[in-house]
Each structure stands twice: as C-alpha cells, then as structure tokens.
Tab-separated table of C-alpha atoms and ligand atoms in Angstrom:
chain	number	residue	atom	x	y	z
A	85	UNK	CA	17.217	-0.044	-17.402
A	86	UNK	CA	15.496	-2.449	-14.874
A	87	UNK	CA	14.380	-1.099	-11.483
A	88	UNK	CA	13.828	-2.538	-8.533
A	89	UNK	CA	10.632	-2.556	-7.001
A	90	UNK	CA	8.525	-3.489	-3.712
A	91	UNK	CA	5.385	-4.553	-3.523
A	92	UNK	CA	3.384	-5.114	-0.620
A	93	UNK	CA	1.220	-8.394	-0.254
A	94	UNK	CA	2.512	-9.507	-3.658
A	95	UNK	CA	1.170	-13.220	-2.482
A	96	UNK	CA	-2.422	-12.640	-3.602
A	97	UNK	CA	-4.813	-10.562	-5.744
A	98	UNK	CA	-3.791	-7.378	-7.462
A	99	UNK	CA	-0.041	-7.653	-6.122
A	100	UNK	CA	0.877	-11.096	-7.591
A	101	UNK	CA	-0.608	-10.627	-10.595
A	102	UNK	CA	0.775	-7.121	-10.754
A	103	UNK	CA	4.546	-8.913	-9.865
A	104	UNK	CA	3.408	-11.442	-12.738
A	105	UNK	CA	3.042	-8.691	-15.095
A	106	UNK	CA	6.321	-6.841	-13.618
A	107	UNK	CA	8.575	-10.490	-14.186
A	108	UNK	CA	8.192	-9.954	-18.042
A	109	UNK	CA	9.500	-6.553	-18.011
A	110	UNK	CA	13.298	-7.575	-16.443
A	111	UNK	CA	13.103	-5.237	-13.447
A	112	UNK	CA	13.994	-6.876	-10.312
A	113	UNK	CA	11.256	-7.762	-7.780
A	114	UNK	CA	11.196	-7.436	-4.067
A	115	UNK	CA	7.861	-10.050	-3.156
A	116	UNK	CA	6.246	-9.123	0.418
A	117	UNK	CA	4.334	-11.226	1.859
A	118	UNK	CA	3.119	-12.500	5.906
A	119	UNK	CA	3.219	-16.527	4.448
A	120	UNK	CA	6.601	-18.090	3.372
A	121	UNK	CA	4.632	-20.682	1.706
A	122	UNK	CA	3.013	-18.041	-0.497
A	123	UNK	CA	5.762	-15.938	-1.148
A	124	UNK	CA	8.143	-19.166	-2.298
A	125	UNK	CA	4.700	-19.666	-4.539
A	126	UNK	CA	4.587	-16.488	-5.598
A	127	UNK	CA	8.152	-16.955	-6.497
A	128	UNK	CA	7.905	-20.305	-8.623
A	129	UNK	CA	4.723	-18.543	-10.538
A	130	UNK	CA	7.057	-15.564	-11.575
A	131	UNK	CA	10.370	-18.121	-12.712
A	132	UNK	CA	7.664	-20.082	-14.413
A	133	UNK	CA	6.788	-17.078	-16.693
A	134	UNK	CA	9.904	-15.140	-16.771
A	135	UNK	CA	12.686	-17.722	-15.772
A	136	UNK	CA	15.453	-14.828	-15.722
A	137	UNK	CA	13.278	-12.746	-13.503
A	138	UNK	CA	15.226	-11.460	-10.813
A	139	UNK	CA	12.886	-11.927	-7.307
A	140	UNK	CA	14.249	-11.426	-3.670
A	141	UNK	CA	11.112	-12.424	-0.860
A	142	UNK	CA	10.819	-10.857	2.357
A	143	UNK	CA	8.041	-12.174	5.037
A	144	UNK	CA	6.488	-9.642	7.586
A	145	UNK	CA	3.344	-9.315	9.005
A	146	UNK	CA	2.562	-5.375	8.608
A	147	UNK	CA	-0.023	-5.653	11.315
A	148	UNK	CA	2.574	-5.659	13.386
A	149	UNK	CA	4.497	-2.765	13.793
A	150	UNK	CA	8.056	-3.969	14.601
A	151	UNK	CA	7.425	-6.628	11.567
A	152	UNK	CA	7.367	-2.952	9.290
A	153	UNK	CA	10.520	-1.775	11.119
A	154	UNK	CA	12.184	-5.239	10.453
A	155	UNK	CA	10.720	-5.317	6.889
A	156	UNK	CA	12.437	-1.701	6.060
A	157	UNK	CA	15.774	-2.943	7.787
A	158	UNK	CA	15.888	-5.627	5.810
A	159	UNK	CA	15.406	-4.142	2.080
A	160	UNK	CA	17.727	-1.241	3.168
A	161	UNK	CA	20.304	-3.767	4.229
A	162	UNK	CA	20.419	-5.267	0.651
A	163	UNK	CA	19.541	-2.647	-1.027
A	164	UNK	CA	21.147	1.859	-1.461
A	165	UNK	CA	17.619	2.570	-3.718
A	166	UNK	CA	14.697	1.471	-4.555
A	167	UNK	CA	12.354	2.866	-7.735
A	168	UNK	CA	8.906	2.071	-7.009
A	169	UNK	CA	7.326	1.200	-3.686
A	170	UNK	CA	3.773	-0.402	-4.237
A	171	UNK	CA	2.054	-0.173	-0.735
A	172	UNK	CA	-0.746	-3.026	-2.313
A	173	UNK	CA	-1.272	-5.337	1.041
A	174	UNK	CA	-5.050	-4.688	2.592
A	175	UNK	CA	-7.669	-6.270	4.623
A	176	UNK	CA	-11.074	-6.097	4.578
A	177	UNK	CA	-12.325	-8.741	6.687
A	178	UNK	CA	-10.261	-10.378	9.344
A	179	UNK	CA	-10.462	-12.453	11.980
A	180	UNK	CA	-9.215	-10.478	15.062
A	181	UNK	CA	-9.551	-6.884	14.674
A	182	UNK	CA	-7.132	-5.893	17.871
A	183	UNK	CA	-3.640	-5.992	17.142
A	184	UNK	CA	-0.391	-7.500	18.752
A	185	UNK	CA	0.006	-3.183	19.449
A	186	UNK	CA	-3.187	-2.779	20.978
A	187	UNK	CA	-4.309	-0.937	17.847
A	188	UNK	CA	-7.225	-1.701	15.359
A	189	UNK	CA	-5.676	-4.450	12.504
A	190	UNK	CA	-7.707	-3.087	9.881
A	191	UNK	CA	-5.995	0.476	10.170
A	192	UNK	CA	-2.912	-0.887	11.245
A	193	UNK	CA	-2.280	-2.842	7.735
A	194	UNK	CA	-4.147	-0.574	5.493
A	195	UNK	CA	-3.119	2.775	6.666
A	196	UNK	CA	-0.193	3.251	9.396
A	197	UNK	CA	2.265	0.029	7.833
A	198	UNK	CA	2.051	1.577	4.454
A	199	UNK	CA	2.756	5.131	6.400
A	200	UNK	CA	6.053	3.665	8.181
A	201	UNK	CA	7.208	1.560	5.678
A	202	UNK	CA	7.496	4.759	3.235
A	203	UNK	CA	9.302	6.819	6.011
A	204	UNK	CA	11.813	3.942	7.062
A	205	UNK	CA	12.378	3.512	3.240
A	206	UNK	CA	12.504	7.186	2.117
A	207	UNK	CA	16.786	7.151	2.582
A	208	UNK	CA	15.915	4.807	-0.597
A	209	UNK	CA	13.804	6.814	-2.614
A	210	UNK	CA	15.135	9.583	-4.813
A	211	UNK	CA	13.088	12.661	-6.241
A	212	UNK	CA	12.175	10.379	-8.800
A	213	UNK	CA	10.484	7.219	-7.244
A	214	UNK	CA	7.469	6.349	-7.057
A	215	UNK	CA	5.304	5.454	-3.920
A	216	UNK	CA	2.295	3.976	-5.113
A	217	UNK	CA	-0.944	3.709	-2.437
A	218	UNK	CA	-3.740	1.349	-3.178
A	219	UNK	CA	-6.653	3.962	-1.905
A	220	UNK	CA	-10.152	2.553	-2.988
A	221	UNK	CA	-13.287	4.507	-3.848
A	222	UNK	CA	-14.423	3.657	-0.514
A	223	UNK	CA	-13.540	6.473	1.580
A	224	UNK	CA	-15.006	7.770	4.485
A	225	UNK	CA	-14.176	10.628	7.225
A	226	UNK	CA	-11.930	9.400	9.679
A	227	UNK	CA	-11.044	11.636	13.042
A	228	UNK	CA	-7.858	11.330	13.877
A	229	UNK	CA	-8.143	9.772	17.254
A	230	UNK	CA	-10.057	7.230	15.544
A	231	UNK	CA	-6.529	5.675	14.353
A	232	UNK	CA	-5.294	5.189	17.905
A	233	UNK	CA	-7.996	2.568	19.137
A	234	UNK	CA	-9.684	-0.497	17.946
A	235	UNK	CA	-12.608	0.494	16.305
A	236	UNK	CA	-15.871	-1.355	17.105
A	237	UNK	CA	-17.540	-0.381	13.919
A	238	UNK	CA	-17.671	-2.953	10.965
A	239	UNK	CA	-15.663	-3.867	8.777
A	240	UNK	CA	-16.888	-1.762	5.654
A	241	UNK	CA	-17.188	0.935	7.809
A	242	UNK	CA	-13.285	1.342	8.787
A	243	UNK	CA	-12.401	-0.126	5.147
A	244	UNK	CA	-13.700	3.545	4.282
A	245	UNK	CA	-11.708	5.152	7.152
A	246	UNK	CA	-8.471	3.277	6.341
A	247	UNK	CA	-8.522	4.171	2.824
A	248	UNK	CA	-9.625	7.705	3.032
A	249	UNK	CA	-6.862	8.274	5.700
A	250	UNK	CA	-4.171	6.379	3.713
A	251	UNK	CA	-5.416	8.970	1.022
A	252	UNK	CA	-4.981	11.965	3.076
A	253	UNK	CA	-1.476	10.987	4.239
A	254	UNK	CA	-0.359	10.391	0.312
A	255	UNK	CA	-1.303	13.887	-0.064
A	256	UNK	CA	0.588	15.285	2.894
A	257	UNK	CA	3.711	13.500	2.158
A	258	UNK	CA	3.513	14.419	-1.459
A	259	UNK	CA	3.173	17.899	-0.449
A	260	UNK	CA	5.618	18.346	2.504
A	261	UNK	CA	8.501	16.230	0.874
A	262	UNK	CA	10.771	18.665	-1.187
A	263	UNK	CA	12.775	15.775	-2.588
A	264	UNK	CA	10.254	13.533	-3.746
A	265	UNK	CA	9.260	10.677	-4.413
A	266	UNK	CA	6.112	10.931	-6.180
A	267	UNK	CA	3.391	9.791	-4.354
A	268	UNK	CA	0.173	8.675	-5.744
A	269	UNK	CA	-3.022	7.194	-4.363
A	270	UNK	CA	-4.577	5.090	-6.450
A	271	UNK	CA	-8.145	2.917	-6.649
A	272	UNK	CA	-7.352	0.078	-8.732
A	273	UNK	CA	-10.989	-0.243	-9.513
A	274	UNK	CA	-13.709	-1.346	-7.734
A	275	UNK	CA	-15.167	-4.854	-7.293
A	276	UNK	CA	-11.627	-6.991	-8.835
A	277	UNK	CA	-11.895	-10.114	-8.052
A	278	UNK	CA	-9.565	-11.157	-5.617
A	279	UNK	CA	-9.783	-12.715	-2.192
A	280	UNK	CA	-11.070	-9.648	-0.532
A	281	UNK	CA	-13.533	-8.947	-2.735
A	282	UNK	CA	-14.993	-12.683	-2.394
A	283	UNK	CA	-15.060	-12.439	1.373
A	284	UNK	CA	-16.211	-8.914	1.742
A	285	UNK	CA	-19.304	-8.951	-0.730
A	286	UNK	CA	-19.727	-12.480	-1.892
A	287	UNK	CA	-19.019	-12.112	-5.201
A	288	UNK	CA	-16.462	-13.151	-8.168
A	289	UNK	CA	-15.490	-9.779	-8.972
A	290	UNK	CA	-13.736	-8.239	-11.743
A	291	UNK	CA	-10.282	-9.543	-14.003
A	292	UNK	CA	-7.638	-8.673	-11.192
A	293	UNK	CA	-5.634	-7.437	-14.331
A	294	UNK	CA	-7.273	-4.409	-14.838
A	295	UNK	CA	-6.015	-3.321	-10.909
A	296	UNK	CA	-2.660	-4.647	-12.342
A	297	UNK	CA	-2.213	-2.793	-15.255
A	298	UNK	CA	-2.773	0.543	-13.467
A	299	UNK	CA	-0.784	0.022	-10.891
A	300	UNK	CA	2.381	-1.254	-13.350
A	301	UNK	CA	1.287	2.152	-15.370
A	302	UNK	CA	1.274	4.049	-12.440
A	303	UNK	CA	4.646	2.561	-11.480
A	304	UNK	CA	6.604	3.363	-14.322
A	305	UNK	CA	5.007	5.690	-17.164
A	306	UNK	CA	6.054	8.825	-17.805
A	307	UNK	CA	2.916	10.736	-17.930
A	308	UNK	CA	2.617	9.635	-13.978
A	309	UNK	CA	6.126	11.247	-13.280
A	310	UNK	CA	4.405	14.333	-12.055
A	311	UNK	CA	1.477	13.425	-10.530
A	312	UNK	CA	2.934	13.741	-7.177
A	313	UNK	CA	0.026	13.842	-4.259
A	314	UNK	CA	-2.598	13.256	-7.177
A	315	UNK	CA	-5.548	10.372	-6.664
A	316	UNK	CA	-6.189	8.497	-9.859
A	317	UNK	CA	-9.502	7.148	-9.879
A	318	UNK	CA	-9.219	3.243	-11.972
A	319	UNK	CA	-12.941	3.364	-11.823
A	320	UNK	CA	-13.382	5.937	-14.847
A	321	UNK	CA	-9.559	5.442	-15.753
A	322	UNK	CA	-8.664	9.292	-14.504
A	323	UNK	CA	-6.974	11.244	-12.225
A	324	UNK	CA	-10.245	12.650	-9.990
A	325	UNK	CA	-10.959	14.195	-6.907
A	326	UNK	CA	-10.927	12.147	-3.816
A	327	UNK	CA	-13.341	12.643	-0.953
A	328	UNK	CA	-13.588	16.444	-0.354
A	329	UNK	CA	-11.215	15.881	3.424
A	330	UNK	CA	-8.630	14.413	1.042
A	331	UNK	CA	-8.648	18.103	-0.634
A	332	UNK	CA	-8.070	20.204	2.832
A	333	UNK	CA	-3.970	19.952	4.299
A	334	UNK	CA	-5.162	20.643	7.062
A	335	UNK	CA	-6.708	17.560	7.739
A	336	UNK	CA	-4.290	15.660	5.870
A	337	UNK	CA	-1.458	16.866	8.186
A	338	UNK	CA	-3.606	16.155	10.876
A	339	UNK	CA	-4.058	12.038	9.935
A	340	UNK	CA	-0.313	12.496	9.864
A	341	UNK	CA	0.302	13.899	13.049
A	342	UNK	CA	-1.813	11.433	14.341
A	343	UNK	CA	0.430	8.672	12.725
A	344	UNK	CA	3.730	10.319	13.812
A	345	UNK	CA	2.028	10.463	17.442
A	346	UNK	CA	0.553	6.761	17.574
A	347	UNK	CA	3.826	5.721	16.485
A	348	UNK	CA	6.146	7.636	18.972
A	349	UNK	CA	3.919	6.194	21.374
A	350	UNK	CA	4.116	2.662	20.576
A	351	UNK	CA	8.253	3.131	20.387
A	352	UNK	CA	7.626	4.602	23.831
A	353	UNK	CA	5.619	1.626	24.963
A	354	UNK	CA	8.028	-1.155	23.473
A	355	UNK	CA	11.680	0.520	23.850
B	521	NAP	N1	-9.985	-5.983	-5.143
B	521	NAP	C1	-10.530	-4.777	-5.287
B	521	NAP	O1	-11.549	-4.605	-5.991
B	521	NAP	C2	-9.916	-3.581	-4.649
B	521	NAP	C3	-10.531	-2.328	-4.839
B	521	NAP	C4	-9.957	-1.206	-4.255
B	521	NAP	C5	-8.780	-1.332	-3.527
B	521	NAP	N2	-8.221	-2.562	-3.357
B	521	NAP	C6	-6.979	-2.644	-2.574
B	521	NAP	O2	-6.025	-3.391	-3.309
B	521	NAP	C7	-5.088	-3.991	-2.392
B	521	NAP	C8	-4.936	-5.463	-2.729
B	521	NAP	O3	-6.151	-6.112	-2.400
B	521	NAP	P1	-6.683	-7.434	-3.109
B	521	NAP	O4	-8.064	-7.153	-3.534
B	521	NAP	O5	-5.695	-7.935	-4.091
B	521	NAP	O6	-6.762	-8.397	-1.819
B	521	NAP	P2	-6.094	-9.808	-1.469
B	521	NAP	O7	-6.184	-10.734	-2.622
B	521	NAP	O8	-6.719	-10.205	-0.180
B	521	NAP	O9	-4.542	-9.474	-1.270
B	521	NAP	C9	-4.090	-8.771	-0.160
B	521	NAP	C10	-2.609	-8.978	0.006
B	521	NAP	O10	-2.210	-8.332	1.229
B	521	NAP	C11	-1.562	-9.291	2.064
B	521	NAP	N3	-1.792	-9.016	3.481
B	521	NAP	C12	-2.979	-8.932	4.122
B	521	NAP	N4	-2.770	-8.735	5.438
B	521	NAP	C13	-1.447	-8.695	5.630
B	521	NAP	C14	-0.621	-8.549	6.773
B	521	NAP	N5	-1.124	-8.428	8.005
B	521	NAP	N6	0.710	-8.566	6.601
B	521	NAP	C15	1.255	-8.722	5.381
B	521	NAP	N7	0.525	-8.894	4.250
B	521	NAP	C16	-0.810	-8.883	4.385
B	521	NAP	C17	-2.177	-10.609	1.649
B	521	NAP	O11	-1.375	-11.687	2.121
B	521	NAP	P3	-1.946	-13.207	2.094
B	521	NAP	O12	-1.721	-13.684	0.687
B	521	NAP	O13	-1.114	-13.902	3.100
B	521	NAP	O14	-3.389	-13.147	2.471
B	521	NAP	C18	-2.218	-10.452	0.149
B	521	NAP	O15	-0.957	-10.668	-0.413
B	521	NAP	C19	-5.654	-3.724	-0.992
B	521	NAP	O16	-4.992	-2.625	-0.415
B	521	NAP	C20	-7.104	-3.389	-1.272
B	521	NAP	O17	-7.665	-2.597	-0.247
B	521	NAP	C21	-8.748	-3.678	-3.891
C-alpha cells in the first residue's frame, strides 16, 4: 500500500532525487521546500516521470522557527498519519549565519528544525514510522550551550557540530519514545554531488543517487524496521558507530534538553 511521506528540502540534491526515485513507487509525496519556484519544479520533474504520482508542496523556511511550527500545522491539517519523515534539508555554507531568532542558521536548519518538526509531527507517527536524519560523517563535539548562540567558528567547523548533535538527539528520541517511530541517523555518503558539496569543497562530487537509494532503503525496507536509534554509516554501506558522544545518553539527553530549553525560550520571547 502507498505511504505518505515528507521530505525535507526535496528541491535540491539528495531530496529531489530521492522524491524522483519515491514518484515511481506510487506512495504519495509531501515536497518541502523554502522556494515556491523550486518546489512547483520539483513538482513538474516528478509528473514528468511518474504522471500519476500523487505530490502535495509545502514552502517554509526551517531557519526560522515559527516557519517549522507553521510547516507541522500545515501537514497535520491535511493529513491523521504520516509513514516516513525524511529530515534531508542542510546547509553548509550560507550567507548570514544569525538567524531571524537570534540563533546560529547553520544549527538552526540542520539540527533544532529537524528536532521540532519530529515533535510537532509525532501525533502523526505510529510505532511503525520512520524518522529518517541525514547525519554526515562529519561530526564533531558540540556543548550544549553551543546551540543557543551564533557560533563564530566556520562553517566546517559547526557542519560537524550540527550533525553530531542532530545524531545525538536521534538517539535520545529513539530511546526515550516507547511508541516509536523508528528513528535513524543516517550519512548518505560522503562527497555526493549536490549543491553543498560544490560550494563547500569545490568539487563535482559523487552520483547524488547513491545518497538516494539509502535513504528510500532506509525509508521503507524491512530489515530497517528495527533499527530504531541506530546510525547507518552510507560510507561503507553499514550500520556503524557514530562519534563515541553519540554512544553516551547522557550527553544525548543533554543536546536535547538543550533543544527543549532554547525552544521554550524562544516561545517565551515571541508569545
Ligand atoms: N551531499 C553530501 O555528500 C552529503 C553528505 C552527508 C550529508 N549530507 C546531508 O544531506 C542533506 C541534503 O544535502 P544536499 O547535499 O542534497 O544539499 P543541497 O543540494 O544543498 O540540498 C539541500 C536542501 O535543503 C534545502 N534547504 C536549505 N536551507 C533551507 C532552509 N533554510 N529552509 C528550507 N529548506 C532549506 C535546500 O533548499 P533550496 O533548494 O532552496 O536550496 C535543498 O532543498 C543535508 O542535510 C546534508 O547535510 C549531504
């Protein structure tokens, strides 16, 4: 039976070409993306190869934290449940790193949006959905306070952060939710040649399938239905072990504590 699925920056990269893989297989496809123009793109590139293909687009930009909220309202409004989440959108580089919130950009889109997007959503998700986290093998140790403040290190260095941190919290939810979903961080592999990966390091990159194909395996195959809170590692095509901070709950409740803080802070700031 078809699911229906969300996926994060589906506009570019690993997401559209994951939602081009996805049209073929008659599920129905919630497109995310911060650009109408791309997302009615995105759209006409998924009718052109699967013309039934059943695609709804919502627009937010996930740096910005009421965007999230209004994202989540809006897919709950059309929608009781929801199979697979695909938290894909990321930035690497970007052009102003402060954020409408007063918070760092970089961690806001690759690490805290993801966060609240899966808690808004989880009335959504049953035991058996999936949440799927696009982690990277960059990761780095991040303190918690670091998430609270714009950062004035560069760009690769909180790339790291985000992704370690968006690791840790995978873990945490996987382990402190008794009814599911499964939750599982994921590199897609390293160097795939997508926007990103041209602006970050200058270079082509990898076929963006190969990110694609994990993530759509990830998404939906059965030998993934347990893997709750486990990091699969596209790089040598395995589940692995993530950076050793990933490994402690302690420190993985503590990244989320810091989330659930930042963010009861910012609802405190804005009403
Ligand atoms: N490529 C790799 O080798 C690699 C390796 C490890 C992990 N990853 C991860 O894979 C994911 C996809 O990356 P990619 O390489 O495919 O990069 P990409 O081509 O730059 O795609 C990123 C997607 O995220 C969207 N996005 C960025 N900022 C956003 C914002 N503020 N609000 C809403 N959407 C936003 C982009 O929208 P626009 O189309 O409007 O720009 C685009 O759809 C990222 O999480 C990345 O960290 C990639």
């Amino acid at each position: 039976m078809g699911k229906t699925i969300l996926i994060t920056g589906s506009t570019d990269g690993i997401g559209l070409a994951t939602a081009k893989t996805l049209s073929k297989l008659e599920h129905t496809l919630l497109l995310h993306g911060r650009s109408q123009h791309k997302l009615e793109s995105a759209q006409t590139q998924l009718r052109d190869l699967a013309p039934e293909c059943s695609v709804e687009l919502y627009s937010a930009d996930l740096s910005v934290l009421s965007d999230v909220e209004s994202l989540a309202s809006a897919v709950s409004a059309r929608h009781d449940s929801l199979d697979v989440l695909i938290n894909n959108a990321g930035v690497f580089v970007v052009p102003e790193t402060i954020s409408a919130d007063g918070l760092d950009c970089r961690f806001v889109v690759n690490t805290i949006a993801p966060y609240l997007l899966t808690k808004r959503l989880l009335p959504l998700l049953s035991r058996t959905s999936r949440v799927v986290n696009l982690s990277s093998a960059a990761q780095a140790p991040v303190n918690p306070e670091e998430l609270f403040k714009p950062s004035v290190q560069g760009d690769t260095a909180v790339y790291a952060k985000s992704k370690l941190a968006i690791t840790m919290w995978s873990r945490h939810l996987a382990d402190s939710l008794d009814d599911g979903p499964v939750i599982i961080p994921v590199n897609p592999a390293s160097f795939l040649g997508s926007k990103m990966v041209k602006e970050a390091y200058g270079r082509q990159g990898g076929d963006l399938q190969r990110g694609a194909d994990i993530l759509v395996k990830v998404a939906l195959e059965d030998e993934f239905a347990n893997a709750s809170g486990l990091y699969f590692d596209n790089d040598i095509g395995q589940f692995s072990s993530p950076h050793p901070d990933a490994l402690d709950p302690t420190k993985n409740q503590q990244i989320a504590d810091a989330i659930e803080q930042l963010l009861a802070d910012q609802l405190a700031t804005n009403g």
